[in-house]
Short mmCIF file of C-alpha atoms in Angstrom, two decimals:
data_model
loop_
_atom_site.label_atom_id
_atom_site.label_comp_id
_atom_site.label_asym_id
_atom_site.label_seq_id
_atom_site.Cartn_x
_atom_site.Cartn_y
_atom_site.Cartn_z
CA MET A 155 68.61 -143.05 110.25
CA LYS A 156 66.63 -143.68 107.08
CA ARG A 157 68.33 -142.71 103.86
CA GLY A 158 66.50 -140.13 101.82
CA LEU A 159 66.43 -136.81 99.99
CA ASP A 160 64.88 -133.65 101.39
CA VAL A 161 63.51 -131.55 98.54
CA LEU A 162 64.49 -127.92 99.15
CA GLN A 163 63.58 -126.53 95.73
CA SER A 164 61.96 -128.29 92.79
CA GLY A 165 62.61 -125.95 89.85
CA LEU A 166 60.05 -125.72 87.04
CA LEU A 167 58.88 -129.33 87.37
CA ALA A 168 60.61 -132.26 89.01
CA THR A 169 59.02 -135.70 89.11
CA VAL A 170 59.94 -139.22 90.14
CA GLN A 171 60.27 -141.42 87.07
CA ASP A 172 61.14 -144.98 86.14
CA LEU A 173 60.44 -146.87 82.92
CA GLY A 174 56.67 -146.52 83.38
CA ARG A 175 53.68 -148.81 83.85
CA PRO A 176 52.93 -150.66 80.60
CA GLY A 177 50.14 -153.24 80.61
CA HIS A 178 47.21 -151.17 81.89
CA ALA A 179 45.88 -149.57 78.70
CA ALA A 180 42.56 -151.41 79.07
CA LEU A 181 42.05 -149.51 82.33
CA GLY A 182 42.73 -146.22 80.54
CA VAL A 183 46.21 -145.98 82.07
CA GLY A 184 49.16 -144.90 79.94
CA VAL A 185 52.81 -145.92 80.25
CA ALA A 186 54.43 -142.61 81.38
CA GLY A 187 58.03 -143.08 82.62
CA ALA A 188 61.15 -141.03 81.86
CA ALA A 189 60.69 -138.67 78.89
CA ASP A 190 64.28 -139.39 77.79
CA PRO A 191 64.62 -143.08 78.65
CA ASP A 192 68.20 -143.46 77.37
CA SER A 193 69.53 -140.70 79.63
CA PHE A 194 67.48 -142.13 82.51
CA ARG A 195 68.93 -145.63 82.06
CA LEU A 196 72.45 -144.24 81.80
CA ALA A 197 72.11 -142.43 85.15
CA ASN A 198 71.01 -145.65 86.83
CA ARG A 199 73.76 -147.72 85.24
CA ALA A 200 76.32 -145.15 86.37
CA VAL A 201 75.49 -145.63 90.06
CA GLY A 202 75.08 -149.41 89.78
CA ASN A 203 71.27 -149.39 90.04
CA ALA A 204 68.94 -151.63 88.08
CA GLU A 205 68.05 -149.80 84.83
CA ASP A 206 64.47 -149.27 85.93
CA ALA A 207 65.17 -147.96 89.45
CA ALA A 208 63.28 -144.74 90.12
CA ALA A 209 65.17 -141.47 89.68
CA ILE A 210 64.29 -137.76 89.53
CA GLU A 211 63.52 -136.02 86.25
CA ALA A 212 64.22 -132.30 86.70
CA THR A 213 62.97 -129.87 84.06
CA PHE A 214 65.30 -126.97 83.23
CA GLY A 215 67.39 -127.51 86.36
CA GLY A 216 66.64 -125.69 89.59
CA LEU A 217 66.42 -128.82 91.78
CA HIS A 218 67.98 -128.55 95.25
CA VAL A 219 68.03 -131.60 97.54
CA ARG A 220 69.72 -132.43 100.85
CA PHE A 221 70.96 -135.98 101.35
CA ARG A 222 70.03 -137.91 104.50
CA GLY A 223 72.80 -140.47 104.55
CA GLY A 224 75.72 -140.23 102.13
CA ALA A 225 75.23 -141.76 98.69
CA PHE A 226 76.70 -142.00 95.22
CA ALA A 227 74.75 -140.09 92.58
CA ALA A 228 74.91 -139.18 88.90
CA VAL A 229 73.17 -136.65 86.66
CA THR A 230 72.58 -137.27 82.95
CA GLY A 231 70.44 -135.73 80.20
CA ALA A 232 70.51 -131.92 80.18
CA PRO A 233 74.00 -131.13 81.63
CA ALA A 234 72.94 -128.81 84.45
CA PRO A 235 75.87 -127.34 86.41
CA LEU A 236 76.02 -129.06 89.80
CA THR A 237 77.35 -128.22 93.22
CA VAL A 238 77.60 -130.30 96.38
CA ASP A 239 77.74 -127.92 99.36
CA GLY A 240 79.02 -125.24 96.99
CA ARG A 241 81.74 -127.38 95.41
CA ALA A 242 81.32 -128.00 91.68
CA VAL A 243 80.80 -131.56 90.46
CA ALA A 244 80.39 -132.61 86.84
CA PRO A 245 77.28 -133.94 85.15
CA PHE A 246 77.87 -137.27 83.37
CA SER A 247 80.05 -138.42 86.25
CA VAL A 248 79.55 -140.45 89.42
CA PHE A 249 80.09 -138.45 92.59
CA HIS A 250 79.55 -138.96 96.29
CA VAL A 251 77.27 -136.73 98.31
CA PRO A 252 78.04 -136.83 102.05
CA ASP A 253 75.34 -137.12 104.70
CA GLY A 254 73.65 -133.74 105.19
CA ALA A 255 75.18 -132.19 102.05
CA GLU A 256 73.12 -130.20 99.60
CA LEU A 257 73.12 -130.97 95.88
CA ARG A 258 72.11 -128.02 93.72
CA MET A 259 71.30 -128.15 90.04
CA GLY A 260 71.70 -124.94 88.01
CA THR A 261 70.25 -124.14 84.60
CA PRO A 262 71.49 -126.48 81.86
CA PRO A 263 73.18 -124.82 78.86
CA SER A 264 71.34 -127.21 76.50
CA GLY A 265 68.61 -129.79 76.81
CA LEU A 266 65.57 -129.68 79.04
CA ARG A 267 65.43 -132.69 81.34
CA SER A 268 68.16 -133.82 83.73
CA TYR A 269 68.09 -137.18 85.50
CA LEU A 270 69.37 -137.49 89.05
CA ALA A 271 69.93 -141.13 89.97
CA VAL A 272 70.89 -141.96 93.54
CA ARG A 273 72.47 -145.30 94.37
CA GLY A 274 69.61 -147.40 95.82
CA GLY A 275 66.91 -145.64 93.81
CA ILE A 276 64.02 -143.43 94.93
CA ALA A 277 61.87 -145.76 97.04
CA VAL A 278 58.43 -144.12 97.02
CA PRO A 279 55.58 -146.69 96.97
CA PRO A 280 54.77 -147.94 93.46
CA VAL A 281 51.32 -147.40 91.90
CA LEU A 282 50.23 -150.13 89.47
CA GLY A 283 53.79 -151.44 89.43
CA SER A 284 55.57 -148.13 88.76
CA ARG A 285 56.88 -145.14 90.72
CA SER A 286 56.49 -142.86 87.70
CA THR A 287 54.47 -139.65 87.92
CA ASP A 288 51.95 -139.55 85.06
CA THR A 289 51.20 -135.84 84.75
CA LEU A 290 48.18 -136.48 82.49
CA SER A 291 46.30 -138.97 84.67
CA GLY A 292 47.72 -137.90 88.04
CA LEU A 293 48.86 -141.45 88.85
CA GLY A 294 52.04 -141.95 90.86
CA PRO A 295 53.69 -139.53 93.26
CA ALA A 296 52.76 -135.86 92.99
CA PRO A 297 55.35 -133.55 91.37
CA LEU A 298 58.07 -132.71 93.89
CA LYS A 299 57.70 -129.68 96.12
CA PRO A 300 59.85 -128.17 98.86
CA GLY A 301 59.44 -130.11 102.09
CA ASP A 302 59.02 -133.52 100.43
CA LEU A 303 61.15 -136.33 101.80
CA LEU A 304 61.97 -139.01 99.24
CA PRO A 305 63.14 -142.33 100.70
CA VAL A 306 66.19 -143.93 99.07
CA GLY A 307 66.33 -147.70 98.78
CA PRO A 308 69.11 -150.00 99.98
CA PRO A 309 72.22 -149.90 97.79
CA PRO A 310 72.31 -152.62 95.11
CA ARG A 311 75.00 -155.26 95.12
CA GLU A 312 76.57 -153.92 91.96
CA HIS A 313 79.09 -151.13 92.42
CA PRO A 314 79.44 -148.03 90.27
CA ARG A 315 81.91 -148.92 87.55
CA LEU A 316 82.25 -145.76 85.50
CA ASP A 317 83.64 -142.49 86.78
CA VAL A 318 82.85 -140.46 83.68
CA LEU A 319 80.08 -141.33 81.24
CA PRO A 320 81.04 -141.23 77.56
CA VAL A 321 78.04 -139.40 76.11
CA ALA A 322 77.37 -136.13 74.33
CA ALA A 323 75.08 -133.55 75.91
CA PRO A 324 71.83 -132.74 74.06
CA PRO A 325 72.57 -130.37 71.16
CA ALA A 326 71.62 -126.68 71.27
CA ARG A 327 71.22 -126.54 67.47
CA ASP A 328 68.71 -128.29 65.16
CA VAL A 329 67.73 -131.81 66.18
CA GLU A 330 67.45 -134.53 63.52
CA LEU A 331 64.84 -137.19 64.20
CA ARG A 332 64.09 -140.32 62.20
CA ALA A 333 60.36 -140.86 61.67
CA ILE A 334 58.44 -143.77 60.17
CA PRO A 335 55.55 -142.59 57.93
CA GLY A 336 52.04 -143.62 58.96
CA PRO A 337 49.92 -145.17 60.23
CA ARG A 338 47.45 -142.46 59.10
CA ALA A 339 49.46 -140.44 56.58
CA ASP A 340 46.66 -141.20 54.09
CA TRP A 341 44.29 -139.10 56.25
CA LEU A 342 46.41 -136.07 55.40
CA ALA A 343 46.33 -134.24 52.07
CA PRO A 344 48.72 -135.41 49.33
CA GLY A 345 52.06 -133.71 49.86
CA ALA A 346 51.70 -133.45 53.63
CA LEU A 347 54.28 -136.17 54.26
CA ASP A 348 56.73 -134.49 51.86
CA ALA A 349 56.14 -131.18 53.65
CA LEU A 350 56.85 -132.79 57.02
CA PHE A 351 60.20 -134.11 55.82
CA ALA A 352 61.14 -131.04 53.75
CA SER A 353 60.96 -128.27 56.34
CA PRO A 354 62.12 -127.89 59.92
CA TYR A 355 59.51 -127.58 62.66
CA ALA A 356 60.14 -125.25 65.56
CA VAL A 357 59.45 -126.31 69.14
CA THR A 358 56.89 -123.89 70.59
CA SER A 359 56.60 -122.91 74.25
CA GLU A 360 53.67 -125.33 74.59
CA ILE A 361 55.63 -128.36 75.69
CA ASP A 362 55.21 -130.68 78.65
CA ARG A 363 55.54 -134.38 79.39
CA VAL A 364 52.39 -135.08 77.35
CA GLY A 365 53.67 -133.65 74.11
CA MET A 366 55.31 -130.87 72.15
CA ARG A 367 53.34 -128.50 69.97
CA LEU A 368 55.37 -127.73 66.84
CA ASP A 369 55.28 -124.82 64.41
CA GLY A 370 56.05 -125.05 60.70
CA PRO A 371 54.25 -125.70 57.43
CA ARG A 372 50.64 -126.68 58.10
CA LEU A 373 49.72 -130.26 57.24
CA GLU A 374 46.20 -130.24 55.79
CA HIS A 375 43.75 -133.04 56.46
CA ALA A 376 42.52 -135.01 53.45
CA GLY A 377 38.92 -134.36 54.43
CA ARG A 378 38.03 -138.00 55.14
CA GLY A 379 35.93 -137.03 58.14
CA GLU A 380 36.54 -138.01 61.72
CA LEU A 381 38.92 -140.85 62.51
CA PRO A 382 37.50 -143.16 65.20
CA SER A 383 39.65 -143.00 68.36
CA GLU A 384 42.62 -145.35 68.32
CA GLY A 385 45.60 -146.16 70.49
CA THR A 386 48.42 -143.61 70.48
CA VAL A 387 52.14 -144.17 70.96
CA THR A 388 55.12 -142.20 72.24
CA GLY A 389 56.79 -140.43 69.33
CA ALA A 390 53.58 -140.10 67.30
CA LEU A 391 53.22 -136.92 65.25
CA GLN A 392 49.52 -136.30 65.61
CA VAL A 393 47.93 -133.68 63.36
CA PRO A 394 44.96 -131.80 64.86
CA PRO A 395 42.67 -129.77 62.57
CA SER A 396 45.00 -126.74 62.90
CA GLY A 397 47.51 -128.68 60.74
CA LEU A 398 50.33 -128.07 63.22
CA PRO A 399 51.66 -131.39 64.53
CA VAL A 400 51.98 -132.43 68.17
CA LEU A 401 54.79 -134.84 69.06
CA PHE A 402 53.60 -137.20 71.81
CA LEU A 403 55.93 -137.82 74.75
CA ALA A 404 55.73 -140.19 77.74
CA ASP A 405 52.46 -138.97 79.30
CA HIS A 406 50.45 -138.94 76.05
CA PRO A 407 46.78 -139.98 76.22
CA VAL A 408 46.05 -143.69 75.76
CA THR A 409 43.76 -143.08 72.77
CA GLY A 410 43.33 -140.18 70.36
CA GLY A 411 41.19 -139.22 67.41
CA TYR A 412 43.49 -137.13 65.21
CA PRO A 413 45.46 -138.78 62.41
CA VAL A 414 49.12 -139.66 63.03
CA ILE A 415 51.22 -138.76 59.98
CA ALA A 416 54.46 -140.38 61.21
CA VAL A 417 56.08 -141.77 64.35
CA VAL A 418 59.55 -140.81 65.59
CA VAL A 419 61.63 -143.97 66.07
CA SER A 420 61.94 -145.06 69.70
CA ALA A 421 65.72 -144.50 69.78
CA ASP A 422 65.20 -140.80 68.90
CA VAL A 423 62.29 -139.94 71.21
CA GLY A 424 64.61 -139.03 74.09
CA ARG A 425 66.46 -136.47 71.94
CA ALA A 426 63.10 -134.96 70.95
CA ALA A 427 62.17 -134.68 74.63
CA GLN A 428 65.35 -132.69 75.25
CA ALA A 429 64.55 -130.02 72.63
CA ARG A 430 63.75 -126.56 73.94
CA PRO A 431 61.30 -123.93 72.75
CA GLY A 432 62.75 -122.26 69.67
CA GLN A 433 64.92 -125.23 68.71
CA ARG A 434 64.11 -126.77 65.35
CA LEU A 435 63.33 -130.41 64.64
CA ARG A 436 64.21 -131.91 61.27
CA PHE A 437 62.35 -135.12 60.47
CA ARG A 438 64.02 -137.70 58.23
CA PRO A 439 62.04 -140.60 56.70
CA HIS A 440 62.88 -143.98 58.16
CA PRO A 441 61.66 -147.35 56.82
CA ALA A 442 58.98 -149.21 58.76
CA PRO A 443 59.92 -152.59 60.20
CA PRO A 444 58.76 -155.37 57.87
CA LEU A 445 55.65 -157.19 59.10
CA ALA A 446 55.95 -160.26 56.93
CA GLY A 447 58.71 -162.78 56.31
CA PRO A 448 60.25 -163.57 52.90
CA ARG A 449 56.93 -164.96 51.57
CA PRO A 450 54.28 -162.39 52.46
CA ARG A 451 50.79 -163.82 52.81
CA GLN A 452 47.85 -162.19 51.15
CA GLU A 453 45.92 -160.11 53.67
CA GLY A 454 42.16 -159.85 53.74
CA PRO A 455 40.41 -156.56 53.11
CA MET B 8 42.06 -157.55 59.29
CA ARG B 9 44.86 -155.20 58.33
CA ILE B 10 48.07 -154.75 60.30
CA LEU B 11 50.03 -151.52 59.96
CA PRO B 12 53.33 -150.51 61.55
CA ASN B 13 52.87 -147.69 64.06
CA GLY B 14 56.45 -146.54 64.46
CA ASP B 15 59.04 -149.16 65.41
CA ARG B 16 57.49 -150.15 68.74
CA ALA B 17 53.81 -150.69 67.94
CA LEU B 18 51.45 -152.34 65.49
CA LEU B 19 48.02 -151.01 64.57
CA VAL B 20 45.51 -153.77 63.89
CA GLU B 21 42.42 -152.63 61.94
CA LEU B 22 39.31 -154.74 62.40
CA PRO B 23 35.93 -154.73 60.69
CA GLY B 24 34.07 -153.55 63.79
CA GLN B 25 33.73 -153.51 67.50
CA GLU B 26 32.73 -157.17 67.89
CA ALA B 27 35.85 -158.28 66.04
CA MET B 28 37.93 -155.84 68.07
CA LEU B 29 36.63 -157.12 71.41
CA GLY B 30 37.03 -160.76 70.32
CA LEU B 31 40.65 -160.29 69.29
CA TYR B 32 41.32 -158.09 72.34
CA THR B 33 40.06 -160.87 74.62
CA ALA B 34 42.29 -163.43 72.90
CA LEU B 35 45.43 -161.26 72.91
CA ALA B 36 44.93 -159.97 76.46
CA ALA B 37 44.61 -163.57 77.71
CA ALA B 38 47.71 -164.72 75.85
CA PRO B 39 49.81 -161.82 74.57
CA PRO B 40 52.35 -162.85 71.91
CA PRO B 41 55.94 -162.71 73.27
CA GLY B 42 57.28 -159.14 73.16
CA VAL B 43 53.87 -157.43 73.40
CA THR B 44 53.88 -155.17 76.49
CA ASP B 45 50.32 -153.84 76.20
CA VAL B 46 47.22 -154.06 74.01
CA VAL B 47 45.25 -150.82 73.56
CA PRO B 48 41.61 -151.39 72.60
CA ALA B 49 39.88 -148.61 70.65
CA ALA B 50 36.78 -148.18 68.50
CA ARG B 51 37.75 -150.46 65.59
CA THR B 52 41.42 -151.09 66.21
CA LEU B 53 43.87 -152.64 68.59
CA THR B 54 47.28 -151.10 69.13
CA LEU B 55 49.94 -153.55 70.26
CA LEU B 56 52.84 -151.95 72.14
CA LEU B 57 56.10 -153.83 71.63
CA GLY B 58 59.08 -154.26 73.94
CA PRO B 59 62.65 -153.71 72.71
CA SER B 60 63.23 -157.37 71.82
CA ALA B 61 59.89 -157.95 70.06
CA ASP B 62 59.84 -159.49 66.57
CA PRO B 63 57.12 -157.65 64.57
CA VAL B 64 56.99 -160.40 61.92
CA ARG B 65 56.23 -163.13 64.46
CA ILE B 66 53.79 -160.94 66.34
CA ALA B 67 51.89 -160.02 63.17
CA ALA B 68 51.68 -163.73 62.30
CA ALA B 69 50.42 -164.53 65.83
CA VAL B 70 47.75 -161.84 65.55
CA ARG B 71 46.56 -163.16 62.18
CA GLY B 72 46.38 -166.67 63.64
CA ALA B 73 44.66 -165.73 66.92
CA ARG B 74 41.22 -167.22 67.57
CA PRO B 75 38.84 -164.53 68.76
CA GLY B 76 37.88 -165.07 72.39
CA ALA B 77 34.43 -164.57 73.86
CA ALA B 78 34.10 -161.00 75.13
CA ALA B 79 33.70 -160.67 78.88
CA GLY B 80 29.91 -160.63 78.36
CA SER B 81 27.25 -161.23 80.96
CA ALA B 82 29.68 -162.82 83.41
CA ALA B 83 31.05 -159.32 83.87
CA ALA B 84 27.96 -157.13 84.10
CA VAL B 85 27.76 -154.13 86.39
CA GLU B 86 24.79 -152.11 87.53
CA VAL B 87 25.30 -148.37 87.87
CA PRO B 88 22.66 -146.49 89.90
CA VAL B 89 22.09 -142.98 88.54
CA VAL B 90 20.25 -139.92 89.79
CA TYR B 91 19.07 -138.29 86.58
CA ASP B 92 19.37 -134.59 87.41
CA GLY B 93 22.25 -133.60 85.10
CA PRO B 94 22.59 -130.01 83.89
CA ASP B 95 22.22 -131.05 80.22
CA LEU B 96 19.20 -133.37 80.62
CA ALA B 97 16.74 -130.77 79.28
CA ASP B 98 19.10 -129.92 76.41
CA VAL B 99 19.51 -133.60 75.49
CA ALA B 100 15.71 -133.97 75.57
CA ALA B 101 15.32 -130.99 73.24
CA ARG B 102 17.98 -132.28 70.82
CA THR B 103 16.55 -135.79 70.67
CA GLY B 104 12.89 -134.80 70.57
CA LEU B 105 12.24 -136.86 73.70
CA THR B 106 10.94 -135.74 77.07
CA PRO B 107 13.47 -135.84 79.95
CA GLY B 108 11.59 -138.88 81.26
CA GLU B 109 11.95 -140.59 77.89
CA VAL B 110 15.70 -139.83 77.85
CA VAL B 111 16.00 -141.55 81.22
CA ALA B 112 13.89 -144.49 80.00
CA ALA B 113 16.09 -144.80 76.90
CA HIS B 114 19.31 -144.61 78.91
CA THR B 115 18.17 -147.27 81.41
CA GLY B 116 16.18 -149.38 78.96
CA THR B 117 19.04 -150.87 76.96
CA PRO B 118 22.23 -152.46 78.33
CA TRP B 119 25.43 -150.72 77.29
CA ARG B 120 28.83 -152.28 76.84
CA VAL B 121 32.32 -150.94 77.43
CA ALA B 122 33.79 -150.70 73.95
CA PHE B 123 37.13 -149.27 74.96
CA THR B 124 38.77 -147.01 77.52
CA GLY B 125 40.99 -143.98 77.47
CA PHE B 126 40.72 -140.26 78.21
CA ALA B 127 41.36 -140.97 81.92
CA PRO B 128 42.03 -144.00 84.12
CA GLY B 129 38.73 -145.83 84.58
CA PHE B 130 36.85 -143.98 81.84
CA GLY B 131 34.99 -146.42 79.59
CA TYR B 132 33.37 -145.54 76.28
CA LEU B 133 29.99 -147.31 76.50
CA ASP B 134 28.40 -148.36 73.23
CA GLY B 135 25.32 -150.29 72.18
CA GLY B 136 22.75 -148.11 73.90
CA ASP B 137 19.52 -146.64 72.53
CA PRO B 138 20.37 -145.05 69.16
CA ARG B 139 18.01 -142.12 69.84
CA LEU B 140 20.50 -140.82 72.40
CA ASP B 141 23.08 -139.79 69.76
CA VAL B 142 23.90 -136.19 70.69
CA PRO B 143 26.97 -134.06 69.90
CA ARG B 144 29.45 -132.93 72.52
CA ARG B 145 28.82 -129.55 74.10
CA GLY B 146 30.11 -126.66 71.98
CA THR B 147 32.18 -125.42 74.93
CA PRO B 148 33.62 -128.09 77.24
CA ARG B 149 33.22 -127.61 80.99
CA VAL B 150 36.40 -126.77 82.88
CA ARG B 151 35.40 -129.14 85.67
CA VAL B 152 33.08 -132.13 85.52
CA PRO B 153 32.67 -133.84 88.89
CA ALA B 154 33.55 -137.50 89.44
CA GLY B 155 30.47 -139.67 88.94
CA ALA B 156 28.87 -137.44 86.29
CA VAL B 157 27.07 -139.53 83.65
CA GLY B 158 27.27 -138.17 80.12
CA LEU B 159 26.46 -138.70 76.46
CA ALA B 160 28.53 -137.87 73.36
CA GLY B 161 27.98 -139.24 69.89
CA ARG B 162 26.67 -142.75 70.26
CA PHE B 163 28.61 -143.22 73.50
CA SER B 164 27.73 -142.89 77.14
CA GLY B 165 30.30 -142.62 79.92
CA VAL B 166 30.89 -141.88 83.57
CA TYR B 167 33.63 -139.47 84.68
CA PRO B 168 35.88 -141.44 87.09
CA VAL B 169 37.57 -138.36 88.61
CA ASP B 170 36.99 -134.60 88.55
CA SER B 171 38.24 -133.44 85.16
CA PRO B 172 37.49 -131.10 82.27
CA GLY B 173 34.95 -132.53 79.85
CA GLY B 174 32.60 -131.78 76.99
CA TRP B 175 30.02 -134.56 77.28
CA GLN B 176 26.33 -133.80 77.80
CA LEU B 177 25.68 -134.53 81.47
CA ILE B 178 22.36 -136.20 82.24
CA GLY B 179 22.93 -137.59 85.73
CA ARG B 180 25.32 -138.65 88.46
CA THR B 181 26.25 -141.86 90.21
CA GLU B 182 27.89 -142.71 93.51
CA ALA B 183 29.43 -145.84 91.98
CA VAL B 184 33.23 -145.71 92.34
CA LEU B 185 34.66 -145.99 88.83
CA TRP B 186 38.31 -145.86 89.84
CA ASP B 187 39.83 -147.13 93.08
CA LEU B 188 43.54 -147.91 93.33
CA ASP B 189 42.86 -150.11 96.37
CA ARG B 190 40.68 -152.39 94.25
CA ASP B 191 41.99 -155.04 91.86
CA PRO B 192 41.46 -154.16 89.08
CA PRO B 193 41.09 -150.46 89.97
CA ALA B 194 38.71 -149.77 87.06
CA LEU B 195 35.05 -150.82 87.39
CA LEU B 196 34.58 -150.60 83.62
CA ARG B 197 36.82 -152.66 81.35
CA PRO B 198 36.47 -153.49 77.66
CA GLY B 199 33.63 -155.98 77.09
CA VAL B 200 31.89 -155.38 80.44
CA GLU B 201 28.11 -154.94 80.18
CA VAL B 202 26.68 -151.91 81.98
CA ARG B 203 23.07 -151.39 83.08
CA PHE B 204 22.07 -147.95 84.30
CA VAL B 205 19.35 -148.00 86.96
CA ARG B 206 17.34 -144.95 87.96
CA ARG B 207 17.68 -143.83 91.57
CA GLU B 208 15.73 -141.15 93.37
CA PRO B 209 17.87 -138.24 94.63
#
């Protein structure tokens, strides 16, 4: 019998994710991939998979799957309570799910996105080199729904090495995020950058894999007119005319026309993606990486 | 050229204009500096996405030293047949002071070029067309624009690759397939490609 997972219940939103499909921006295709890449990688490492093997990203728990063929599995990210045929198993641990058993994910006490990695990886066909669902462009497998059967790949050679994963669950209190000013802070009014770093910004209910709308002090534009569209990046704090920033996550558009006041450092983007509506984000200034060696050359205009 | 950090995993390269952008894009896409995972072309900038082991100092130096390549040019020209019966054709005529027939003549009379992509897979922002066709976006975007709709916004023209919301002024439709995952590459329009619109009878 083929190994696989029968989706019984998908919760709010469950998608197949890997580390995305970089390299296709010229076709208008974004990277996508796991919203919290560190948690995603950890789940794969736990079951002995390659770091970029496809796994399931469940949003706010609620995922129920039945295993066809027994397999080792692990859940990281938001620590949803888990049961296997009614018996509790712990998140951040490696456990075995017997053939025909049902794994149920409850509602996590903190965090938003849980990663279920199964030894062998989710083996849906890749699209442009990735199995990731891009919710903005619709590329990759459709979001999971009851009745879906997800194939599981052959087990890798490497064996699971850790029983319990030494990580902290996403915090339920304020989240501190390092952010590098720019590249368009000068398109905002003087003082906007100070305001961004001085006050917390609350996560609103308008959040998805594309981005998080934040609420806090308004960041006024400098009135320089319209910025020509330019490439956008994960972690960018884009400021639309409303003055309330949007933090871009994995499925952000490839290009955008609103100025970016600062960019959350890549190591902190996953923690941002775990923040829930009502939680507050505190941005801390972080230095930009230097772009010139010890003897900087004069740049043209 | 000016190079700015864009977070810790990207560089924003500002260029004097679209020609310079396309030239540098062609060079960097053909031979990306080590550590660059993608190059995002836009109106007057390139955004270089960096992998975890990239060295921004070396990449910035490689970008400054790159020789602009020849844009894809005439070798990559596509013809897009269009039936000009879009719902905004009369409105575009009124805004530009042209007759609907003159709008069509202007749209087909000058070759366009894909300046950059974005918005959706396979959507190209076409530039270089007749300057009389500069019209604003619709005040209220449409909830659904069908795949193949041909539109105008600002100085750009574009073709919707898939059904999607959109605010461009729609002047026609094409049966050309802009996006096909079974084709390599899936996008018909890529930066630098020249596009000629040709009038077709309905």
